[in-house]
Amino acid sequence: MGNIFDAREILAFPNGINSSDTLLAGVHFNLTALEHWNYTLYSNGTLSNGSRCLLTFAPYTPTLLYPNGTFINSTSCYSPVNPIGERAKIGIVFAVFYAVVLFFMMINLRKHGRLYLPSEKRFRPIGRRWQWYWGIMVCVAAFISLLMNVDVDRYYLPELPIVLTSFFWYLLQMCTMALVWEAVRHWGSWMERQYIDPNPFVLSEEGIRYRFELLIPLVFYLFLWLNFFLIVPRSWGSIEKQRSPDQITDIATPSATNSRAKAAAFLLLASWIVTVVSLRHSIKHYLPRNRGILNRIVGILTNIPLRFVVLLFLSLAMIAYQTLCAWEFQWSVLNVDGNRLPIFLGGYTPPLLILLVQCLYGYIAPNEDLELMRQRRVRGLEQDRDLGIVHKPAWWRRVHGDYIPDGESMRDRIARNVREVGGGRATARGVQQAMANRDAETENVEMGPISRTTTAASSNHDSSRAMPGGSSSPASQFETYVGKSDRRRSERTMAVAASMLFPGQGGLTPEERRVELVQEGPPPYTDAEASANRGRGRQSSTQGASARSDSAGTLVSLSGQPQQVRSMLDI
């Protein structure tokens, strides 16, 4: 905290009531103690010994000095005792603008960073959010730097506030350049995503194009971080030495305009050139190409979005001002008494305009997932139109029962369908009853031909005796079903009802059904043929194993001798 003042600014202590007394702003101090502790009086109203600096003018004059060098009610030279100046007022106005832009930046981050489609390995969600992250960092850095301008004006002697203002201003420049880069890079990624969405295999993940897009971000951030390491690790205490004209000339100006600051400005320009190259690469690969040098130049100029034209121009103006600060200290943000117009016009206006353009773009542009879904719907409609597929209107599903009410889950839909068909909750008793019905139905199907034939014959015989002329009633053509299958019972009932309502189209009798089956194929297998085959099988088994059996049955009587097989013809 020591001061280095020019010898011409040193003043002699005023005389007091005696040789060991001095009078400062109407207060008597022990001159012997002041000289013992090596205090010096300067023309700007400060008292310093190289380690401490005190104000001596009213109302900040100390009231008492002890022999050990301790002052009572003293005020440090590095205190905000001055009123707010022009730099502080303009800085507050700019800080309010940056605070409002920060609010819209967070809204755009939520809007464009939201996912409506599954995340893809080729297009990470973080890629679309980085430009908004950098925008938030720009707002924060600018807000801190501008608020520190208040203390730059209020501090009696320059100290920490000018360092904080300059430090965050440099961070503001870096974050703004990163914002422009991420906007351009992500636009190229968005163009690639739209390009490959109809056909994911149209561009392979190898080759010169893929390697270029993989390495160019590393090159950009290499230049940006080199700019950071040339600016930040420096002797910031030299910027504070602006307490006299000689300090400004000998210490502050050489430190603010040294070779590191000049090299950092050129590195920021190199990062801007990398951004332009990336934009050219995206236009070349993902937009329609033009043949000929002149047509290519015209195509590039017409395919560049207007947003990037504005962003690149404003970022180039920002880099130009940082380069100017590296050569001319009088117009630099690091100068406490620098010219206010170039400080705010070149130092803070371009980043603010870049943020406003980004906010306007974020408000107009839709979410990328939603836009991709819309493009897929449009392509689907075009493909259906080419194939001649006509989709039913939206009210069709509501009318025909395919409509799913809002908030209805699949479980609720299944339960609603079960209630419509008359089902109920599954129980152990219901499961056992269903199994019993299934077994009975299987048994009835196996024994159906015999029972139906017998019942139909007896029914026809009885009806022929009951009705004159041998005619039978329609109901007599069907036997009474006594099984447990509700489905079969309902079928029989419907068949009887149909035969009653339409006599000319009644069902076939079992004999007529048998004749129809014979016409379609071989005669059906009857019980009489089965008994004859079993009898021939028993007779052949008693005559000897050498006789070949003509029976078609597969069963052998248990009372007869076992069959002896001599050749494959006996099997």
Coordinates of N, CA, C and O in Angstrom, one line a residue, residues 304-462:
I304 N -24.7 -16.8 -45.7 CA -24.4 -16.4 -44.4 C -25.6 -15.8 -43.7 O -26.2 -14.8 -44.2
P305 N -26.1 -16.3 -42.6 CA -27.2 -15.7 -41.9 C -26.9 -14.2 -41.5 O -25.7 -13.9 -41.2
L306 N -27.9 -13.4 -41.5 CA -27.7 -12.0 -41.1 C -27.2 -11.8 -39.7 O -26.4 -10.9 -39.4
R307 N -27.6 -12.7 -38.9 CA -27.1 -12.7 -37.5 C -25.6 -12.8 -37.4 O -25.0 -12.1 -36.6
F308 N -25.0 -13.7 -38.2 CA -23.6 -13.8 -38.1 C -22.8 -12.6 -38.7 O -21.7 -12.3 -38.3
V309 N -23.4 -12.0 -39.7 CA -22.8 -10.8 -40.3 C -22.7 -9.7 -39.2 O -21.6 -9.1 -39.0
V310 N -23.7 -9.6 -38.4 CA -23.7 -8.6 -37.3 C -22.8 -9.0 -36.2 O -22.0 -8.2 -35.7
L311 N -22.8 -10.3 -35.8 CA -22.0 -10.7 -34.7 C -20.5 -10.6 -35.1 O -19.7 -10.2 -34.3
L312 N -20.1 -11.0 -36.3 CA -18.7 -11.0 -36.7 C -18.2 -9.5 -36.8 O -17.1 -9.2 -36.4
F313 N -19.1 -8.6 -37.3 CA -18.7 -7.2 -37.4 C -18.5 -6.6 -36.0 O -17.5 -5.9 -35.7
L314 N -19.4 -6.9 -35.1 CA -19.3 -6.3 -33.7 C -18.1 -6.9 -32.9 O -17.4 -6.2 -32.2
S315 N -17.9 -8.2 -33.1 CA -16.7 -8.8 -32.4 C -15.4 -8.3 -33.0 O -14.4 -8.1 -32.3
L316 N -15.4 -8.0 -34.3 CA -14.2 -7.4 -34.9 C -13.9 -6.0 -34.3 O -12.8 -5.6 -34.1
A317 N -15.0 -5.2 -34.1 CA -14.9 -3.9 -33.5 C -14.4 -4.0 -32.1 O -13.6 -3.2 -31.7
M318 N -14.8 -5.0 -31.4 CA -14.4 -5.2 -30.0 C -12.9 -5.5 -30.0 O -12.1 -5.0 -29.1
I319 N -12.4 -6.4 -30.9 CA -11.0 -6.7 -31.0 C -10.2 -5.5 -31.3 O -9.1 -5.3 -30.8
A320 N -10.7 -4.7 -32.2 CA -10.0 -3.5 -32.7 C -9.8 -2.5 -31.5 O -8.7 -1.9 -31.3
Y321 N -10.8 -2.4 -30.6 CA -10.6 -1.5 -29.4 C -9.6 -2.1 -28.5 O -8.8 -1.3 -27.9
Q322 N -9.6 -3.4 -28.3 CA -8.6 -4.0 -27.4 C -7.2 -3.8 -27.9 O -6.2 -3.5 -27.2
T323 N -7.1 -3.9 -29.2 CA -5.8 -3.6 -29.9 C -5.4 -2.1 -29.7 O -4.2 -1.8 -29.4
L324 N -6.3 -1.2 -29.8 CA -6.1 0.2 -29.5 C -5.6 0.4 -28.1 O -4.7 1.2 -27.9
C325 N -6.2 -0.3 -27.1 CA -5.8 -0.1 -25.7 C -4.4 -0.6 -25.5 O -3.7 -0.1 -24.6
A326 N -3.9 -1.6 -26.3 CA -2.6 -2.1 -26.2 C -1.5 -1.1 -26.7 O -0.3 -1.3 -26.4
W327 N -1.9 -0.1 -27.4 CA -1.0 0.9 -27.9 C -1.2 2.3 -27.3 O -0.3 3.0 -27.1
E328 N -2.5 2.7 -27.1 CA -2.8 4.0 -26.6 C -3.4 3.9 -25.2 O -4.6 3.5 -25.0
F329 N -2.7 4.3 -24.1 CA -3.2 4.1 -22.8 C -4.2 5.2 -22.4 O -5.1 5.0 -21.6
Q330 N -4.2 6.3 -23.1 CA -5.1 7.4 -22.8 C -6.6 7.0 -23.1 O -7.5 7.6 -22.6
W331 N -6.8 6.1 -24.0 CA -8.2 5.7 -24.4 C -8.5 4.3 -23.8 O -9.5 3.7 -24.2
S332 N -7.7 3.8 -22.9 CA -7.9 2.5 -22.4 C -8.8 2.4 -21.2 O -8.9 3.4 -20.5
V333 N -9.4 1.3 -21.0 CA -10.3 1.0 -19.9 C -9.4 1.0 -18.6 O -9.9 1.4 -17.5
L334 N -8.1 0.7 -18.7 CA -7.3 0.6 -17.6 C -6.9 2.0 -17.0 O -6.3 2.1 -15.9
N335 N -7.1 3.0 -17.8 CA -6.8 4.4 -17.4 C -7.9 4.9 -16.5 O -9.1 5.0 -16.9
V336 N -7.6 5.4 -15.3 CA -8.6 5.9 -14.3 C -9.2 7.2 -14.9 O -10.4 7.4 -14.8
D337 N -8.4 8.1 -15.5 CA -9.0 9.3 -16.0 C -9.0 9.3 -17.5 O -8.9 10.3 -18.2
G338 N -9.2 8.1 -18.1 CA -9.3 8.0 -19.6 C -10.5 8.6 -20.2 O -11.5 9.0 -19.5
N339 N -10.5 8.8 -21.5 CA -11.6 9.3 -22.2 C -12.8 8.4 -22.1 O -12.8 7.2 -22.4
R340 N -14.0 9.0 -21.6 CA -15.1 8.2 -21.3 C -15.8 7.6 -22.6 O -16.3 6.5 -22.6
L341 N -15.8 8.4 -23.7 CA -16.5 8.0 -24.9 C -15.8 6.7 -25.5 O -16.6 5.7 -25.8
P342 N -14.5 6.6 -25.8 CA -14.0 5.3 -26.3 C -14.1 4.2 -25.3 O -14.2 3.0 -25.7
I343 N -14.1 4.5 -24.0 CA -14.1 3.4 -23.0 C -15.4 2.7 -23.1 O -15.5 1.4 -23.2
F344 N -16.5 3.4 -23.1 CA -17.9 2.7 -23.1 C -18.3 2.4 -24.6 O -19.0 1.4 -24.8
L345 N -17.9 3.2 -25.5 CA -18.3 2.9 -26.9 C -17.6 1.7 -27.5 O -18.2 0.9 -28.2
G346 N -16.3 1.6 -27.2 CA -15.6 0.5 -27.8 C -15.4 -0.7 -26.8 O -15.2 -1.8 -27.2
G347 N -15.5 -0.4 -25.5 CA -15.2 -1.5 -24.5 C -16.5 -2.2 -24.1 O -16.4 -3.4 -23.8
Y348 N -17.7 -1.6 -24.0 CA -18.8 -2.2 -23.5 C -20.0 -2.3 -24.4 O -20.9 -3.1 -24.3
T349 N -20.0 -1.4 -25.4 CA -21.2 -1.4 -26.4 C -21.2 -2.6 -27.3 O -22.3 -3.2 -27.5
P350 N -20.1 -3.0 -28.0 CA -20.2 -4.2 -28.9 C -20.6 -5.4 -28.2 O -21.5 -6.2 -28.7
P351 N -20.1 -5.8 -27.0 CA -20.6 -7.0 -26.3 C -22.1 -6.9 -26.0 O -22.9 -7.9 -26.1
L352 N -22.6 -5.7 -25.6 CA -24.0 -5.5 -25.3 C -24.9 -5.7 -26.6 O -25.9 -6.4 -26.5
L353 N -24.4 -5.2 -27.7 CA -25.2 -5.4 -28.9 C -25.2 -6.8 -29.4 O -26.2 -7.3 -29.9
I354 N -24.1 -7.5 -29.2 CA -24.0 -9.0 -29.5 C -25.0 -9.7 -28.7 O -25.7 -10.6 -29.2
L355 N -25.1 -9.4 -27.4 CA -26.1 -10.1 -26.5 C -27.5 -9.8 -27.0 O -28.4 -10.7 -26.9
L356 N -27.8 -8.6 -27.4 CA -29.1 -8.2 -27.9 C -29.5 -9.0 -29.1 O -30.6 -9.4 -29.3
V357 N -28.5 -9.1 -30.0 CA -28.8 -9.9 -31.3 C -29.1 -11.4 -30.9 O -30.0 -12.0 -31.5
Q358 N -28.3 -11.9 -30.0 CA -28.6 -13.3 -29.5 C -29.9 -13.4 -28.9 O -30.6 -14.4 -29.1
C359 N -30.3 -12.5 -28.1 CA -31.7 -12.6 -27.5 C -32.8 -12.5 -28.5 O -33.8 -13.2 -28.4
L360 N -32.6 -11.6 -29.5 CA -33.6 -11.5 -30.6 C -33.7 -12.9 -31.3 O -34.8 -13.3 -31.7
Y361 N -32.5 -13.4 -31.6 CA -32.5 -14.7 -32.3 C -33.2 -15.8 -31.5 O -34.0 -16.6 -32.0
G362 N -32.9 -15.8 -30.2 CA -33.5 -16.8 -29.3 C -35.0 -16.7 -29.2 O -35.7 -17.7 -29.0
Y363 N -35.5 -15.5 -29.3 CA -36.9 -15.3 -29.2 C -37.6 -15.7 -30.5 O -38.7 -16.3 -30.5
I364 N -37.0 -15.5 -31.7 CA -37.6 -15.8 -32.9 C -37.4 -17.3 -33.3 O -38.4 -18.0 -33.7
A365 N -36.2 -17.9 -33.1 CA -36.0 -19.2 -33.5 C -36.7 -20.2 -32.6 O -36.8 -20.0 -31.4
P366 N -37.2 -21.3 -33.2 CA -37.9 -22.4 -32.4 C -36.8 -23.3 -31.7 O -35.7 -23.3 -32.1
N367 N -37.3 -24.1 -30.8 CA -36.5 -25.2 -30.3 C -36.1 -26.2 -31.4 O -36.9 -26.5 -32.2
E368 N -34.9 -26.6 -31.4 CA -34.4 -27.4 -32.5 C -35.1 -28.8 -32.5 O -35.3 -29.3 -33.6
D369 N -35.3 -29.4 -31.4 CA -36.0 -30.6 -31.4 C -37.4 -30.5 -32.0 O -37.9 -31.3 -32.8
L370 N -38.1 -29.4 -31.6 CA -39.5 -29.2 -32.1 C -39.4 -28.9 -33.6 O -40.3 -29.4 -34.4
E371 N -38.4 -28.2 -34.1 CA -38.3 -27.9 -35.5 C -38.0 -29.2 -36.3 O -38.5 -29.4 -37.4
L372 N -37.1 -30.1 -35.7 CA -36.8 -31.3 -36.3 C -38.1 -32.2 -36.4 O -38.3 -32.9 -37.4
M373 N -38.9 -32.2 -35.4 CA -40.1 -33.0 -35.4 C -41.1 -32.5 -36.5 O -41.7 -33.2 -37.2
R374 N -41.1 -31.2 -36.6 CA -42.0 -30.6 -37.7 C -41.5 -31.0 -39.1 O -42.3 -31.3 -40.0
Q375 N -40.2 -30.9 -39.3 CA -39.6 -31.3 -40.6 C -39.9 -32.8 -40.9 O -40.2 -33.2 -42.0
R376 N -39.8 -33.6 -39.8 CA -40.1 -35.1 -40.1 C -41.6 -35.3 -40.4 O -41.9 -36.1 -41.3
R377 N -42.5 -34.5 -39.8 CA -43.9 -34.6 -40.2 C -44.1 -34.2 -41.6 O -44.9 -34.8 -42.3
V378 N -43.5 -33.1 -42.0 CA -43.6 -32.6 -43.4 C -43.1 -33.7 -44.4 O -43.8 -33.9 -45.4
R379 N -42.0 -34.3 -44.1 CA -41.4 -35.3 -45.0 C -42.4 -36.5 -45.0 O -42.6 -37.1 -46.1
G380 N -43.0 -36.9 -43.9 CA -43.9 -38.0 -43.8 C -45.1 -37.7 -44.7 O -45.6 -38.6 -45.4
L381 N -45.6 -36.5 -44.6 CA -46.8 -36.2 -45.4 C -46.5 -36.2 -46.9 O -47.3 -36.7 -47.7
E382 N -45.3 -35.7 -47.3 CA -44.9 -35.8 -48.7 C -44.7 -37.2 -49.2 O -45.1 -37.6 -50.3
Q383 N -44.2 -38.1 -48.3 CA -44.0 -39.5 -48.7 C -45.4 -40.2 -48.8 O -45.6 -40.9 -49.7
D384 N -46.3 -39.9 -47.9 CA -47.6 -40.4 -48.0 C -48.3 -39.9 -49.3 O -49.1 -40.7 -49.9
R385 N -48.1 -38.7 -49.6 CA -48.8 -38.1 -50.8 C -48.2 -38.8 -52.1 O -49.0 -39.1 -53.0
D386 N -46.9 -39.1 -52.1 CA -46.3 -39.8 -53.2 C -46.8 -41.3 -53.3 O -47.0 -41.8 -54.4
L387 N -47.1 -41.9 -52.1 CA -47.6 -43.3 -52.1 C -49.1 -43.4 -52.3 O -49.6 -44.5 -52.3
G388 N -49.8 -42.3 -52.3 CA -51.2 -42.3 -52.4 C -51.9 -42.6 -51.1 O -53.1 -43.0 -51.1
I389 N -51.3 -42.5 -49.9 CA -51.9 -42.8 -48.6 C -52.6 -41.5 -48.1 O -52.0 -40.4 -48.1
V390 N -53.9 -41.7 -47.8 CA -54.7 -40.6 -47.3 C -55.0 -40.9 -45.8 O -55.6 -41.9 -45.5
H391 N -54.6 -40.0 -45.0 CA -54.9 -40.2 -43.5 C -56.3 -39.7 -43.2 O -56.7 -38.7 -43.8
K392 N -56.9 -40.4 -42.3 CA -58.2 -39.9 -41.8 C -58.1 -38.7 -41.0 O -57.1 -38.5 -40.3
P393 N -59.2 -37.9 -40.9 CA -59.1 -36.7 -40.1 C -59.0 -37.0 -38.6 O -59.2 -38.1 -38.2
A394 N -58.8 -35.9 -37.8 CA -58.6 -36.1 -36.4 C -59.8 -36.6 -35.7 O -59.7 -37.4 -34.7
W395 N -61.0 -36.2 -36.2 CA -62.2 -36.6 -35.5 C -62.6 -38.1 -35.8 O -63.5 -38.7 -35.1
W396 N -61.9 -38.8 -36.7 CA -62.2 -40.2 -37.0 C -62.0 -41.1 -35.8 O -62.8 -42.0 -35.5
R397 N -60.9 -40.9 -35.1 CA -60.6 -41.7 -34.0 C -61.6 -41.5 -32.8 O -62.0 -42.4 -32.1
R398 N -62.1 -40.3 -32.7 CA -63.1 -40.0 -31.6 C -64.4 -40.7 -31.9 O -65.1 -41.3 -31.0
V399 N -64.8 -40.7 -33.2 CA -66.1 -41.3 -33.6 C -66.0 -42.8 -33.5 O -67.0 -43.5 -33.1
H400 N -64.9 -43.4 -33.9 CA -64.8 -44.9 -34.0 C -64.2 -45.5 -32.8 O -63.7 -46.7 -32.8
G401 N -64.1 -44.8 -31.7 CA -63.6 -45.4 -30.5 C -62.2 -45.6 -30.3 O -61.7 -46.2 -29.3
D402 N -61.3 -45.1 -31.2 CA -59.9 -45.2 -31.1 C -59.3 -44.0 -30.3 O -58.1 -43.9 -30.2
Y403 N -60.1 -43.1 -29.8 CA -59.6 -41.9 -29.1 C -59.3 -42.3 -27.7 O -60.0 -42.9 -27.0
I404 N -58.1 -41.8 -27.3 CA -57.7 -42.0 -25.9 C -57.8 -40.7 -25.2 O -57.2 -39.7 -25.5
P405 N -58.6 -40.7 -24.1 CA -58.8 -39.4 -23.4 C -57.5 -39.0 -22.8 O -56.6 -39.8 -22.5
D406 N -57.3 -37.7 -22.6 CA -56.1 -37.1 -21.9 C -56.0 -37.6 -20.5 O -57.0 -37.6 -19.7
G407 N -54.8 -38.0 -20.1 CA -54.6 -38.5 -18.8 C -54.9 -39.9 -18.5 O -54.7 -40.4 -17.4
E408 N -55.4 -40.6 -19.5 CA -55.7 -42.1 -19.3 C -54.5 -42.9 -19.6 O -53.9 -42.8 -20.7
S409 N -54.1 -43.7 -18.7 CA -52.9 -44.6 -18.9 C -53.4 -45.9 -19.6 O -54.5 -46.2 -19.8
M410 N -52.4 -46.7 -19.9 CA -52.6 -48.0 -20.6 C -53.4 -48.9 -19.7 O -54.3 -49.7 -20.1
R411 N -53.1 -48.8 -18.4 CA -53.8 -49.7 -17.4 C -55.3 -49.3 -17.4 O -56.2 -50.2 -17.4
D412 N -55.6 -48.0 -17.4 CA -57.0 -47.6 -17.4 C -57.7 -48.0 -18.7 O -58.9 -48.3 -18.7
R413 N -57.0 -47.9 -19.8 CA -57.6 -48.3 -21.0 C -57.9 -49.7 -21.1 O -59.0 -50.1 -21.6
I414 N -57.0 -50.6 -20.6 CA -57.3 -52.0 -20.6 C -58.5 -52.3 -19.7 O -59.4 -53.2 -20.0
A415 N -58.5 -51.7 -18.5 CA -59.7 -51.9 -17.6 C -61.0 -51.4 -18.2 O -62.0 -52.1 -18.1
R416 N -60.9 -50.3 -19.0 CA -62.2 -49.9 -19.7 C -62.6 -50.9 -20.7 O -63.8 -51.2 -20.9
N417 N -61.7 -51.5 -21.5 CA -62.0 -52.5 -22.5 C -62.6 -53.7 -21.8 O -63.5 -54.3 -22.4
V418 N -62.0 -54.1 -20.7 CA -62.6 -55.3 -20.0 C -64.0 -55.1 -19.5 O -64.9 -55.9 -19.6
R419 N -64.3 -53.9 -19.0 CA -65.6 -53.6 -18.6 C -66.6 -53.5 -19.7 O -67.8 -53.9 -19.6
E420 N -66.1 -53.1 -20.9 CA -67.0 -53.1 -22.1 C -67.4 -54.5 -22.5 O -68.6 -54.7 -22.9
V421 N -66.5 -55.5 -22.4 CA -66.9 -56.9 -22.9 C -67.5 -57.7 -21.7 O -67.7 -58.9 -21.9
G422 N -67.7 -57.1 -20.6 CA -68.3 -57.8 -19.5 C -67.4 -58.6 -18.6 O -67.8 -59.5 -17.9
G423 N -66.1 -58.3 -18.6 CA -65.1 -59.0 -17.8 C -65.1 -58.5 -16.4 O -65.7 -57.5 -16.1
G424 N -64.4 -59.1 -15.6 CA -64.3 -58.7 -14.2 C -62.9 -59.0 -13.7 O -62.0 -59.4 -14.5
R425 N -62.7 -58.8 -12.5 CA -61.4 -59.0 -11.9 C -61.1 -60.5 -11.8 O -61.9 -61.3 -11.4
A426 N -59.9 -60.9 -12.2 CA -59.5 -62.3 -12.1 C -59.3 -62.8 -10.7 O -58.7 -62.1 -9.9
T427 N -60.0 -64.0 -10.4 CA -59.8 -64.6 -9.1 C -59.4 -66.0 -9.2 O -59.5 -66.6 -10.3
A428 N -59.1 -66.7 -8.1 CA -58.7 -68.1 -8.2 C -59.9 -69.0 -8.6 O -59.8 -69.9 -9.3
R429 N -61.1 -68.6 -8.0 CA -62.3 -69.4 -8.4 C -62.6 -69.2 -9.9 O -63.0 -70.2 -10.5
G430 N -62.5 -68.0 -10.4 CA -62.8 -67.8 -11.8 C -61.8 -68.6 -12.7 O -62.2 -69.1 -13.7
V431 N -60.5 -68.6 -12.3 CA -59.6 -69.4 -13.1 C -59.9 -70.8 -13.2 O -59.8 -71.5 -14.2
Q432 N -60.3 -71.4 -12.0 CA -60.6 -72.9 -11.9 C -61.9 -73.1 -12.8 O -62.0 -74.1 -13.5
Q433 N -62.9 -72.2 -12.7 CA -64.1 -72.4 -13.5 C -63.8 -72.4 -15.0 O -64.3 -73.1 -15.8
A434 N -62.9 -71.4 -15.4 CA -62.5 -71.3 -16.8 C -61.8 -72.6 -17.3 O -62.0 -73.1 -18.4
M435 N -60.9 -73.2 -16.4 CA -60.3 -74.4 -16.8 C -61.3 -75.6 -16.9 O -61.2 -76.4 -17.9
A436 N -62.3 -75.6 -16.1 CA -63.3 -76.7 -16.1 C -64.1 -76.5 -17.4 O -64.4 -77.5 -18.1
N437 N -64.4 -75.3 -17.8 CA -65.2 -75.1 -19.0 C -64.4 -75.5 -20.2 O -64.9 -76.1 -21.2
R438 N -63.1 -75.2 -20.2 CA -62.3 -75.6 -21.3 C -62.2 -77.1 -21.5 O -62.2 -77.6 -22.6
D439 N -62.0 -77.8 -20.4 CA -62.0 -79.3 -20.4 C -63.3 -79.9 -21.0 O -63.3 -80.8 -21.8
A440 N -64.4 -79.3 -20.5 CA -65.7 -79.8 -21.0 C -65.9 -79.5 -22.5 O -66.4 -80.4 -23.2
E441 N -65.4 -78.4 -22.9 CA -65.6 -78.0 -24.3 C -64.7 -78.9 -25.2 O -65.2 -79.4 -26.2
T442 N -63.5 -79.3 -24.7 CA -62.7 -80.2 -25.4 C -63.3 -81.6 -25.6 O -63.3 -82.2 -26.6
E443 N -63.9 -82.1 -24.5 CA -64.6 -83.4 -24.5 C -65.7 -83.4 -25.4 O -66.0 -84.3 -26.1
N444 N -66.5 -82.3 -25.4 CA -67.7 -82.3 -26.3 C -67.3 -82.2 -27.8 O -67.9 -82.8 -28.6
V445 N -66.1 -81.5 -28.1 CA -65.7 -81.5 -29.4 C -65.2 -82.9 -29.9 O -65.5 -83.3 -31.0
E446 N -64.6 -83.7 -29.0 CA -64.1 -85.0 -29.4 C -65.3 -86.0 -29.6 O -65.3 -86.8 -30.5
M447 N -66.3 -85.9 -28.8 CA -67.4 -86.8 -28.8 C -68.6 -86.2 -29.6 O -69.7 -86.8 -29.7
G448 N -68.4 -85.0 -30.3 CA -69.4 -84.3 -31.0 C -70.1 -85.1 -32.1 O -71.3 -85.2 -32.2
P449 N -69.4 -85.7 -33.0 CA -70.0 -86.4 -34.2 C -70.9 -87.5 -33.8 O -72.0 -87.6 -34.3
I450 N -70.6 -88.3 -32.8 CA -71.4 -89.4 -32.4 C -72.7 -88.9 -31.7 O -73.8 -89.3 -32.0
S451 N -72.5 -88.0 -30.7 CA -73.7 -87.5 -30.0 C -74.6 -86.8 -30.9 O -75.8 -86.9 -30.8
R452 N -74.0 -85.9 -31.8 CA -74.9 -85.2 -32.7 C -75.6 -86.1 -33.7 O -76.8 -85.9 -34.0
T453 N -75.0 -87.2 -34.2 CA -75.6 -88.1 -35.1 C -76.8 -88.9 -34.4 O -77.9 -89.0 -34.9
T454 N -76.4 -89.4 -33.2 CA -77.5 -90.1 -32.4 C -78.6 -89.2 -32.1 O -79.8 -89.6 -32.2
T455 N -78.3 -88.1 -31.6 CA -79.4 -87.2 -31.2 C -80.2 -86.7 -32.3 O -81.5 -86.7 -32.3
A456 N -79.5 -86.4 -33.5 CA -80.3 -86.0 -34.7 C -81.1 -87.1 -35.2 O -82.3 -86.8 -35.7
A457 N -80.6 -88.3 -35.2 CA -81.4 -89.5 -35.7 C -82.7 -89.7 -34.9 O -83.8 -89.9 -35.4
S458 N -82.5 -89.7 -33.6 CA -83.6 -89.9 -32.7 C -84.6 -88.8 -32.8 O -85.8 -89.0 -32.8
S459 N -84.1 -87.6 -33.0 CA -85.0 -86.4 -33.1 C -85.8 -86.5 -34.4 O -87.0 -86.2 -34.4
N460 N -85.1 -86.8 -35.5 CA -85.8 -86.9 -36.7 C -86.9 -88.0 -36.7 O -87.9 -87.9 -37.3
H461 N -86.5 -89.2 -36.1 CA -87.4 -90.3 -36.0 C -88.7 -89.9 -35.2 O -89.8 -90.2 -35.6
D462 N -88.5 -89.2 -34.1 CA -89.6 -88.8 -33.3 C -90.4 -87.8 -34.0 O -91.6 -87.8 -33.9

